[in-house]
mmCIF file of C-alpha atoms in Angstrom:
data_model
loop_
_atom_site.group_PDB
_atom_site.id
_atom_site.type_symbol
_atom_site.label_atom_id
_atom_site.label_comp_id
_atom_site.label_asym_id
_atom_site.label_seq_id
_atom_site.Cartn_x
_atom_site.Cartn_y
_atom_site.Cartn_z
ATOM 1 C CA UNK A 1 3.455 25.224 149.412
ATOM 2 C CA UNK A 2 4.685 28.838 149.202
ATOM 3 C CA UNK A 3 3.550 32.166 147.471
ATOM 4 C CA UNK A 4 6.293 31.672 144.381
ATOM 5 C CA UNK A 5 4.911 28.328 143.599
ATOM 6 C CA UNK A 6 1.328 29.781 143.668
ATOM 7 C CA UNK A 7 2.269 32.803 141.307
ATOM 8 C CA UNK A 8 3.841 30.165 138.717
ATOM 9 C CA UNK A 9 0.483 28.296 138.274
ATOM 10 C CA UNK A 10 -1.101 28.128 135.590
ATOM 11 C CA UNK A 11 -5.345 28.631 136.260
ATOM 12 C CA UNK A 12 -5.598 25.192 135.497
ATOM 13 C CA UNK A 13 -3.285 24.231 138.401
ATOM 14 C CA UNK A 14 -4.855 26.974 140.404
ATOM 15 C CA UNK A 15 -8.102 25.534 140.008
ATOM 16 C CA UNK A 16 -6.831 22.416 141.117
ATOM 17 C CA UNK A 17 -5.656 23.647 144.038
ATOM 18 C CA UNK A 18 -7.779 26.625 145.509
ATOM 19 C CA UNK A 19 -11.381 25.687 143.389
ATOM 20 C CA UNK A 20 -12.438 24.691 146.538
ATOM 21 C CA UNK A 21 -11.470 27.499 149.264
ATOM 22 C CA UNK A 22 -14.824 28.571 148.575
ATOM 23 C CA UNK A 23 -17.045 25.601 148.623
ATOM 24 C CA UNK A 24 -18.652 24.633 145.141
ATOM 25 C CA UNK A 25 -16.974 27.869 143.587
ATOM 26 C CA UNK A 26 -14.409 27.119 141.583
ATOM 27 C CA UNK A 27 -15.386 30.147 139.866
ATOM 28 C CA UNK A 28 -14.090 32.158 142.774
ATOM 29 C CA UNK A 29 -10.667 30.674 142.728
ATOM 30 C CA UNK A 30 -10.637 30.880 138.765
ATOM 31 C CA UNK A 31 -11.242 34.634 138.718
ATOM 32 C CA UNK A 32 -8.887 35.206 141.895
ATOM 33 C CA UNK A 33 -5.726 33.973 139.539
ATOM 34 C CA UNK A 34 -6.662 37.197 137.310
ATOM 35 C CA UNK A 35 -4.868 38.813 140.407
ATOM 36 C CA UNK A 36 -1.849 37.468 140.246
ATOM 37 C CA UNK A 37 1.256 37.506 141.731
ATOM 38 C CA UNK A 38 -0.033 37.318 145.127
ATOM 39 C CA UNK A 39 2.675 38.707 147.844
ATOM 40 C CA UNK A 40 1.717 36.153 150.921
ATOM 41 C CA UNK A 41 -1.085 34.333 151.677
ATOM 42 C CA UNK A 42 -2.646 37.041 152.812
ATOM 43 C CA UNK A 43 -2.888 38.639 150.013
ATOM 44 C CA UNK A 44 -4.258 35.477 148.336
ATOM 45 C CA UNK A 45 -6.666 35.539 150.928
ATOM 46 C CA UNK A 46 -7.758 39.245 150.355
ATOM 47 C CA UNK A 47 -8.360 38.740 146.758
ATOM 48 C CA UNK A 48 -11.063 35.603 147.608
ATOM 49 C CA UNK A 49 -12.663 38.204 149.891
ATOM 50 C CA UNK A 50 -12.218 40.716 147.553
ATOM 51 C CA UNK A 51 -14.381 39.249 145.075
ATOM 52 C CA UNK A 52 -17.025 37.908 147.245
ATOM 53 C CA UNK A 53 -17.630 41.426 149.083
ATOM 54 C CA UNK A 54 -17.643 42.370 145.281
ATOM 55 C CA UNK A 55 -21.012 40.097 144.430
ATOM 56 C CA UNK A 56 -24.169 41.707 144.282
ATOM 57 C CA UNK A 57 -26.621 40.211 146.550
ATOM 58 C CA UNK A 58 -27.559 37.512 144.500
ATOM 59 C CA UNK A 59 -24.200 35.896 144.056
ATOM 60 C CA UNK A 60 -23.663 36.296 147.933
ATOM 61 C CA UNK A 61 -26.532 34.179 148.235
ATOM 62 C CA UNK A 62 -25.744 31.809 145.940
ATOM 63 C CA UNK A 63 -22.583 31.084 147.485
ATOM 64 C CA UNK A 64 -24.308 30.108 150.377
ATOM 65 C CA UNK A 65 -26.644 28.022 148.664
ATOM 66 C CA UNK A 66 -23.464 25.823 147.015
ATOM 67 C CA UNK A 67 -22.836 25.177 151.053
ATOM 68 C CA UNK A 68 -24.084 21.506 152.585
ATOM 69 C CA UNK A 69 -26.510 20.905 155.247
ATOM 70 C CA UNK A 70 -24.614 20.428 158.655
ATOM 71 C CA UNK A 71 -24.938 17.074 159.436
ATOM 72 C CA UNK A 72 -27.917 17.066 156.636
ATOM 73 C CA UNK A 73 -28.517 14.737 153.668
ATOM 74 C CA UNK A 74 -25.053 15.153 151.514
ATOM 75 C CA UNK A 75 -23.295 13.533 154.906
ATOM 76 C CA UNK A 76 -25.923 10.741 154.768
ATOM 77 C CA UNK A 77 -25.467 10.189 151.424
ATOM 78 C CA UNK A 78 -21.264 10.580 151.738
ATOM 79 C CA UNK A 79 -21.533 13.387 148.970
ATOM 80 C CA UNK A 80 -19.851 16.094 150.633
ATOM 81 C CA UNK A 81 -16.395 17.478 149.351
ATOM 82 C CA UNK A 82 -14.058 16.301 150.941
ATOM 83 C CA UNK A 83 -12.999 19.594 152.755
ATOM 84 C CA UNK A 84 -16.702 19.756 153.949
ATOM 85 C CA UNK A 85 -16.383 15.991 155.092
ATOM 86 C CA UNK A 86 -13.451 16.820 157.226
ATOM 87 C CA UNK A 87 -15.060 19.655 159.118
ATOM 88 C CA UNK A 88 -17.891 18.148 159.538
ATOM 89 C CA UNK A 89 -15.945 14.485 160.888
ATOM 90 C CA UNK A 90 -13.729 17.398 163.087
ATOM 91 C CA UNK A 91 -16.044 18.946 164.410
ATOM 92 C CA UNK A 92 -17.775 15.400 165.267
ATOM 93 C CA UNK A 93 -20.806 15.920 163.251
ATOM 94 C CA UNK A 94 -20.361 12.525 162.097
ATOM 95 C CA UNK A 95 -21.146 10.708 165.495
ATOM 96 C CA UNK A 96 -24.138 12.550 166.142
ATOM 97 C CA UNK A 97 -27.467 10.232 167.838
ATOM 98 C CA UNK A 98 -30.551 9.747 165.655
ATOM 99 C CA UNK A 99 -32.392 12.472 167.715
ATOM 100 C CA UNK A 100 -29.303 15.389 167.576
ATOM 101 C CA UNK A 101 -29.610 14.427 163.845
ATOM 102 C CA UNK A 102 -33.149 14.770 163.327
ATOM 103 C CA UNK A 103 -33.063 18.334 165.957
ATOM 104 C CA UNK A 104 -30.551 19.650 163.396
ATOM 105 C CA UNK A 105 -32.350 18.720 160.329
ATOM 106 C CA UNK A 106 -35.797 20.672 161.837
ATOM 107 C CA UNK A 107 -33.404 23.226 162.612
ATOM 108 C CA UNK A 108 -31.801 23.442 159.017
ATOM 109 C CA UNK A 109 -35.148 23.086 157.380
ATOM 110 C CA UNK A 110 -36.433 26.429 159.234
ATOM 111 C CA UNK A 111 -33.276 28.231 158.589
ATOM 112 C CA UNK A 112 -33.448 27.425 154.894
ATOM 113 C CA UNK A 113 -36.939 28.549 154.951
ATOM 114 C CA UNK A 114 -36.697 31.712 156.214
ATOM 115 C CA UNK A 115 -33.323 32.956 154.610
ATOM 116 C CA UNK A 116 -34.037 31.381 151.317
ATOM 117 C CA UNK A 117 -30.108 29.509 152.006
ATOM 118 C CA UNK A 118 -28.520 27.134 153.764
ATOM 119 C CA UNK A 119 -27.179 27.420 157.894
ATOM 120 C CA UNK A 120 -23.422 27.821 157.268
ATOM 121 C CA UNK A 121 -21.171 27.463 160.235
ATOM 122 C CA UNK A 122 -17.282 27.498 160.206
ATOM 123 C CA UNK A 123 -17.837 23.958 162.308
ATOM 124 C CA UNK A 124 -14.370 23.598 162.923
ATOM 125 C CA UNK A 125 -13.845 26.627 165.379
ATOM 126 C CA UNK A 126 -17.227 25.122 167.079
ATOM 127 C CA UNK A 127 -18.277 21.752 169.480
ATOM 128 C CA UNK A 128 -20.810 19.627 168.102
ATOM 129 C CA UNK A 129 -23.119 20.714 170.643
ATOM 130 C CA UNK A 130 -22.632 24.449 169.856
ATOM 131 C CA UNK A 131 -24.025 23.788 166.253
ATOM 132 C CA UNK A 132 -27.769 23.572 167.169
ATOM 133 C CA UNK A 133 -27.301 26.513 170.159
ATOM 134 C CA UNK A 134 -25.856 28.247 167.226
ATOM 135 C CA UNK A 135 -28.193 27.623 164.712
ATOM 136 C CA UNK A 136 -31.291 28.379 167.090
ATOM 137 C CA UNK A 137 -29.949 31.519 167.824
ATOM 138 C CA UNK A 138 -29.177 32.992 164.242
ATOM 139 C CA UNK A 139 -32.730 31.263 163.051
ATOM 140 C CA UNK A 140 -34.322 34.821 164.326
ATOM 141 C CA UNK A 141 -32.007 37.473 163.269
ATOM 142 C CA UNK A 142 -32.989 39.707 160.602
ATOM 143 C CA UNK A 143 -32.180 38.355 157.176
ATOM 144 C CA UNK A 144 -29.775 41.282 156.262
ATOM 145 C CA UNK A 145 -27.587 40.654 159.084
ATOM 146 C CA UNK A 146 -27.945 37.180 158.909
ATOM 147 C CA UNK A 147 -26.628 37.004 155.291
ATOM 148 C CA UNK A 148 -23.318 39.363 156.394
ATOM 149 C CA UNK A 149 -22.846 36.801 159.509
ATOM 150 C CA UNK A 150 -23.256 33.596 157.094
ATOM 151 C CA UNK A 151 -20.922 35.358 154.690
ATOM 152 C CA UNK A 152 -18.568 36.079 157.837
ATOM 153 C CA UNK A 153 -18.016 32.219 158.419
ATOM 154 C CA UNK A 154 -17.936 31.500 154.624
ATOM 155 C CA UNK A 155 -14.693 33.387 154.965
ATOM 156 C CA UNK A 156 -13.633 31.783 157.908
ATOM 157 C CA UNK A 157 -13.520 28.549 156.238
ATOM 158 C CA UNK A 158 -12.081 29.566 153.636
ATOM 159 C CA UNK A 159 -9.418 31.123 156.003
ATOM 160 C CA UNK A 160 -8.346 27.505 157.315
ATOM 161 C CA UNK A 161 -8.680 25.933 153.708
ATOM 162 C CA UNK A 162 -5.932 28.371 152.839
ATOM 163 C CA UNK A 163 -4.344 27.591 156.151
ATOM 164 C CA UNK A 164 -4.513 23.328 155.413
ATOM 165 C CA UNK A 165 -2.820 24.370 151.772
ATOM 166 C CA UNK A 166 -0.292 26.023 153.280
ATOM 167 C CA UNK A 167 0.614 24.292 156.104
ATOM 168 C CA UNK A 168 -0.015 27.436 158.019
ATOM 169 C CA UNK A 169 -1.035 28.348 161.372
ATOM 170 C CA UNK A 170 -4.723 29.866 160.752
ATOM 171 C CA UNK A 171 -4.209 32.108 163.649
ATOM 172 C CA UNK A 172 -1.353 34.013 161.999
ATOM 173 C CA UNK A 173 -2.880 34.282 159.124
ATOM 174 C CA UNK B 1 -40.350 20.453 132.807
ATOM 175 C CA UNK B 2 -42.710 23.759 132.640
ATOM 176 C CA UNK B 3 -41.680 26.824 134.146
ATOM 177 C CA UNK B 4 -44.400 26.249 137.110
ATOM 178 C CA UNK B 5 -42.466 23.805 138.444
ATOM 179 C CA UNK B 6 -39.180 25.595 138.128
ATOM 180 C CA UNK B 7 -40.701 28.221 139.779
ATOM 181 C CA UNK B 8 -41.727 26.003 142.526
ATOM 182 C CA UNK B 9 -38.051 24.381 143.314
ATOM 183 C CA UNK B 10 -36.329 24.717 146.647
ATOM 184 C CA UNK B 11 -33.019 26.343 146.024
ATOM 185 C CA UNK B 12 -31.567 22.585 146.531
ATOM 186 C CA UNK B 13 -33.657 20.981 143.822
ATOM 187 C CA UNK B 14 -32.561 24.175 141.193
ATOM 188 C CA UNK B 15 -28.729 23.821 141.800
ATOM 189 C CA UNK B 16 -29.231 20.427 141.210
ATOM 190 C CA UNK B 17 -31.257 20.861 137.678
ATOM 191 C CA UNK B 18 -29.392 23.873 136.627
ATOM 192 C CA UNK B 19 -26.348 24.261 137.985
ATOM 193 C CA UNK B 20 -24.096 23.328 135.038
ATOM 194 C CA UNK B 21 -26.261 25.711 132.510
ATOM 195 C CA UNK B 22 -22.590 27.495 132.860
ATOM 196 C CA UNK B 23 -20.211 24.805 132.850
ATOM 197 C CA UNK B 24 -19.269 24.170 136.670
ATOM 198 C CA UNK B 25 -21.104 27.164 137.636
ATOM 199 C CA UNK B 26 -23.359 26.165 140.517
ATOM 200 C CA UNK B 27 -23.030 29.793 141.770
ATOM 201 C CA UNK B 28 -24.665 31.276 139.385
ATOM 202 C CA UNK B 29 -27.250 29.051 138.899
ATOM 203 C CA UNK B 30 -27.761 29.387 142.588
ATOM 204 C CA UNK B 31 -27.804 33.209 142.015
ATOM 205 C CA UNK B 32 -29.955 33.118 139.399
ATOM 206 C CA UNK B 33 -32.928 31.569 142.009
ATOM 207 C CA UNK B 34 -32.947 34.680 144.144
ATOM 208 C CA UNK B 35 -34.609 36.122 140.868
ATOM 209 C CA UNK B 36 -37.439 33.950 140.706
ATOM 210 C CA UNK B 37 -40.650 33.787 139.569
ATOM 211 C CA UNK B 38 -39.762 33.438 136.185
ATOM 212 C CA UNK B 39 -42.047 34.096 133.658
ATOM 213 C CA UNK B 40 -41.091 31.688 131.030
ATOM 214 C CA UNK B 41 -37.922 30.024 129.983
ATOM 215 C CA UNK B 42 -36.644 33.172 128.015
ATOM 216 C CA UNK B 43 -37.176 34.613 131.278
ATOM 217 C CA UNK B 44 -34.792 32.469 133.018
ATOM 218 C CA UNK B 45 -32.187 32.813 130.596
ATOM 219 C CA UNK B 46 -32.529 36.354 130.262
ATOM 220 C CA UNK B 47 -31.265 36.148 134.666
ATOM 221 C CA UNK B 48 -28.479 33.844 133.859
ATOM 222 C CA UNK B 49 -26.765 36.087 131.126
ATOM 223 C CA UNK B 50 -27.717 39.290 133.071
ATOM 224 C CA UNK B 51 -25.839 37.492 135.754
ATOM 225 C CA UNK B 52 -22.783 36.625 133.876
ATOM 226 C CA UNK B 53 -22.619 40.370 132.061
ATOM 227 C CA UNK B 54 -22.884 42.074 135.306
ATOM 228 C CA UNK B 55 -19.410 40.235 136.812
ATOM 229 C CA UNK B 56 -16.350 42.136 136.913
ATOM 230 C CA UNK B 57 -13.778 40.901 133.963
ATOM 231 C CA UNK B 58 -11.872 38.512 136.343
ATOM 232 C CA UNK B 59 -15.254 37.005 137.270
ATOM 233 C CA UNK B 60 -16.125 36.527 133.607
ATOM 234 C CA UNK B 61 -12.654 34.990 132.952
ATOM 235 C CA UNK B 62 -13.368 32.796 135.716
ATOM 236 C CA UNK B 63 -16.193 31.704 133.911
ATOM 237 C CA UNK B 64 -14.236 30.703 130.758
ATOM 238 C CA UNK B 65 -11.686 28.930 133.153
ATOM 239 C CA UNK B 66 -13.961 26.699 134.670
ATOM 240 C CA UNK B 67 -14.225 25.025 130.623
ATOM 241 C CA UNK B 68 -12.615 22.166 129.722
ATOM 242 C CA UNK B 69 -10.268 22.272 126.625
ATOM 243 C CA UNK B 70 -12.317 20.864 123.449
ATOM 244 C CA UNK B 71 -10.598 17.388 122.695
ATOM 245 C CA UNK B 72 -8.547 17.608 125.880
ATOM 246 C CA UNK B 73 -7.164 16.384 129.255
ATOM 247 C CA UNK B 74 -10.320 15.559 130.582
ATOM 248 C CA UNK B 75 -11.822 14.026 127.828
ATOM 249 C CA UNK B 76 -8.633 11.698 127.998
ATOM 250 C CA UNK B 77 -9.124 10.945 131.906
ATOM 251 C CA UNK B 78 -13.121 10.590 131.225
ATOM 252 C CA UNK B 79 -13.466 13.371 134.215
ATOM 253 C CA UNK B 80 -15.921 15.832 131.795
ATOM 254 C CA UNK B 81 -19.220 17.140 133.271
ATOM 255 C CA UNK B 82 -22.144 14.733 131.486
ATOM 256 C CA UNK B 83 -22.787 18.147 129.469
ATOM 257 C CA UNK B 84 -19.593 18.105 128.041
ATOM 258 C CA UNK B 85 -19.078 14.971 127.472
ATOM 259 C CA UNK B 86 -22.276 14.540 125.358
ATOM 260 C CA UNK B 87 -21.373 18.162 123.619
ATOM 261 C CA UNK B 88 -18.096 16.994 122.674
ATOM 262 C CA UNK B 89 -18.779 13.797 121.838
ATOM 263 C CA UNK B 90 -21.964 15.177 119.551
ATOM 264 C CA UNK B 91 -19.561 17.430 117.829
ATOM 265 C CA UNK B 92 -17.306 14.500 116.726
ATOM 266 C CA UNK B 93 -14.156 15.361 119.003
ATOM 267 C CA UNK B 94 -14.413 11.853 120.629
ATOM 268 C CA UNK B 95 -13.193 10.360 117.694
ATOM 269 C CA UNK B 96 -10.120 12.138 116.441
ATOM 270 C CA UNK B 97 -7.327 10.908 114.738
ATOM 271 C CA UNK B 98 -4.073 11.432 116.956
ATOM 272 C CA UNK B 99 -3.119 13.947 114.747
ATOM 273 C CA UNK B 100 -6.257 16.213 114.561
ATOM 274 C CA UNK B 101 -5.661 15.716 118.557
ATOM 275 C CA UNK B 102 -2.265 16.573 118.525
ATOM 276 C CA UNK B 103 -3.080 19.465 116.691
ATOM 277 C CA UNK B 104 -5.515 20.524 118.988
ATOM 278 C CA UNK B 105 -3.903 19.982 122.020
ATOM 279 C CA UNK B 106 -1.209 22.573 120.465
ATOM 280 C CA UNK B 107 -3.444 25.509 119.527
ATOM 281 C CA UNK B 108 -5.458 24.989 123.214
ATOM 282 C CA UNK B 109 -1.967 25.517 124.482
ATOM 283 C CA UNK B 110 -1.316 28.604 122.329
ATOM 284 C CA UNK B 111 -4.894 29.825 122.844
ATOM 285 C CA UNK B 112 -4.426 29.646 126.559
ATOM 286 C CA UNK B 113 -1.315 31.013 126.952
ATOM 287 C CA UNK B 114 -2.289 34.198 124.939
ATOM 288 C CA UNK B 115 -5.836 34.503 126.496
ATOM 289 C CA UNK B 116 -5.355 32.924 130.300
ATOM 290 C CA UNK B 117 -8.684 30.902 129.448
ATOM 291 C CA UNK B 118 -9.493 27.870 127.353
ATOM 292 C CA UNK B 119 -10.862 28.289 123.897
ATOM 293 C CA UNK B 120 -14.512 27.899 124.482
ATOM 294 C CA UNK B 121 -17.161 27.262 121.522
ATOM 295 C CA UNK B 122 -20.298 26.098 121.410
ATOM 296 C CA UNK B 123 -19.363 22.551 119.772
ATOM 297 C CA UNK B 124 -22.753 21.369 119.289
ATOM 298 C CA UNK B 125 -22.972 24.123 116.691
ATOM 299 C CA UNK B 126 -19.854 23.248 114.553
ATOM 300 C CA UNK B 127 -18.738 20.152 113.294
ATOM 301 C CA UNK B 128 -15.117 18.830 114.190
ATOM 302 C CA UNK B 129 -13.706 19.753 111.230
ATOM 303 C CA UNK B 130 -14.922 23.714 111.942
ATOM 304 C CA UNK B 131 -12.800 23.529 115.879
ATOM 305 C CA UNK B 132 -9.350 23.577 114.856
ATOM 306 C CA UNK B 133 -9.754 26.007 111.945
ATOM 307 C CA UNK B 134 -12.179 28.207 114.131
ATOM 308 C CA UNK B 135 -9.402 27.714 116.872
ATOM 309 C CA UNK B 136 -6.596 29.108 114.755
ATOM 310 C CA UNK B 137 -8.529 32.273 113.907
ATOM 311 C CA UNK B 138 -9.800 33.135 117.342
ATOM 312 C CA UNK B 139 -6.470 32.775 118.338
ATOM 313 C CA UNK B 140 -5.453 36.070 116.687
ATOM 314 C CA UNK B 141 -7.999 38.270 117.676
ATOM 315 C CA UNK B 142 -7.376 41.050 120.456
ATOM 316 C CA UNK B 143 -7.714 40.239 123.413
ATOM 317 C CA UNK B 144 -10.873 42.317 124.744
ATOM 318 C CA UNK B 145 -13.115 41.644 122.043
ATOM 319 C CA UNK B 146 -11.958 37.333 122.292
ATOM 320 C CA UNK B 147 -13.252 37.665 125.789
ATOM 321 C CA UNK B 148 -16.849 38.925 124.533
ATOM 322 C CA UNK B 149 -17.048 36.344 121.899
ATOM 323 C CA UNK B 150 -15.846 33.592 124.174
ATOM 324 C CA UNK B 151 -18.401 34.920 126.766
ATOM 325 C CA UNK B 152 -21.464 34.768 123.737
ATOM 326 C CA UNK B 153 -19.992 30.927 123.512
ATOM 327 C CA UNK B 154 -20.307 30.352 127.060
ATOM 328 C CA UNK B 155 -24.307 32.179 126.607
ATOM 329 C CA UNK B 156 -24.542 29.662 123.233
ATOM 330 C CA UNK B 157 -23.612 26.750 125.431
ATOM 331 C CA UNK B 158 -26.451 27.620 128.504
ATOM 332 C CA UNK B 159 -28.896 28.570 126.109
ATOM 333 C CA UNK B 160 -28.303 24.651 124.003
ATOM 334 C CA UNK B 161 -28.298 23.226 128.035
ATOM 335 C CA UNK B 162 -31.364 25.370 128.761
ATOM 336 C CA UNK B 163 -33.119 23.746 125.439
ATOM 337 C CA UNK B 164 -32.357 20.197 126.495
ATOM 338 C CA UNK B 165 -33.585 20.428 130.001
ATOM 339 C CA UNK B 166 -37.342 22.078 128.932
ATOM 340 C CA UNK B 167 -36.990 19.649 125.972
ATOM 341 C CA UNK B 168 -37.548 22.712 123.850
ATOM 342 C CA UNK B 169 -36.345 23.710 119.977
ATOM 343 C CA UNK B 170 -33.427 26.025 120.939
ATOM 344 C CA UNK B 171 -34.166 27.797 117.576
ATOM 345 C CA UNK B 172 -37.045 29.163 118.945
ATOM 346 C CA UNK B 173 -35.676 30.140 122.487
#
């Protein structure tokens, strides 16, 4: 795909496409094409940020909370999109022993507890075994810097599901 | 369903309950929890509309792009949201003639291309024969003041949803 055959979309194609760059906010994507013509990817990409740096507090959050569990109940249940199966099967989330899965469901349960959403992780760029490290160690920062650090990896994935439409490199972009 | 036990939803439980009040919305549904308690169901409302008015204009027309067209693609393919499928199919636009379709299909194209968002109406509250002709005129108005009253649609559509899922008289919302 390149930029020229993004700008001739129409939103309905664009929806198709990008509705999931941000997981479960197709919304995102839809307002994004408002933006249009987009000069690179990059520029895409800044308009998705753009509008999520735009959100007030409460529609931050709620982006988190459209996010799955890692390794939680949705990839029990094989409900997961199928961008957040991948990562999760990548970053071998899938293979996981009964007692790694039940550690990271504790684990999830006390982060969504005390931040009020979900433990997001950009799994790809992590091991399997760094997700609980990971997840024990942001479980007691402060909520406001937690919420800028969980918004932080939304972006990242969202990075490398531009990257995957693309065909791009995500380290160039 | 009382407000009590709204109010006492994990974030998971309210996505899944309310997250297509706005049609393929989750977001804002998943917003709208950060607000709770909420005193009442006029309460709750009152947050998702507050949400929606407070988005920039390319976050509202994301809104009205995340519609389906009324008589449309997806009502073809079968790949509406159970919402829409029961709002259109209440409103009579299930069982078109293939020229009222044909018809239709032409001024959602028109409508779309002027607006860059799908004609959105509340078709619960009209009957078939009130779409195409309510279609046609919308289709002429300026621009700014179609997004509002597509918007008040969009609020007409949540509050109906709202209604059905407190098994309330939306008269008296």
């Amino acid at each position: 795909m390149d930029i020229e055959k993004v700008n001739s979309m129409d939103f309905g194609e664009f929806v198709d496409v990008f509705g999931n760059v941000i997981e479960r906010c197709p919304l995102i994507a839809a307002a994004v094409w408002s933006q249009r013509p987009f000069s690179d990817v990059e520029d895409l990409e800044k308009h998705f940020f753009a509008f999520i740096d735009a959100l007030p507090q409460s529609g931050q959050e709620g982006i988190l909370r459209c996010h799955p569990d890692l390794a939680g109940r949705e990839l029990q249940r094989g409900t997961l999109t199928a961008e957040s199966q991948r990562e999760q099967s990548g970053a071998g989330l899938t293979s996981l022993g009964a007692d790694e899965r039940l550690q990271l469901a504790e684990l999830n349960a006390q982060y969504r507890a005390r931040f009020g959403f979900p433990f997001v992780l950009a799994a790809r760029l992590s091991g399997r075994a760094a997700v609980p490290r990971e997840l024990a160690r942001r479980l007691h920062c402060p909520p406001a810097q937690e919420l800028r650090t969980a918004l932080g990896e939304v972006k990242k994935i969202g990075r490398l599901r531009l990257a995957d439409l693309f065909g791009a490199d995500p380290a160039r972009l």
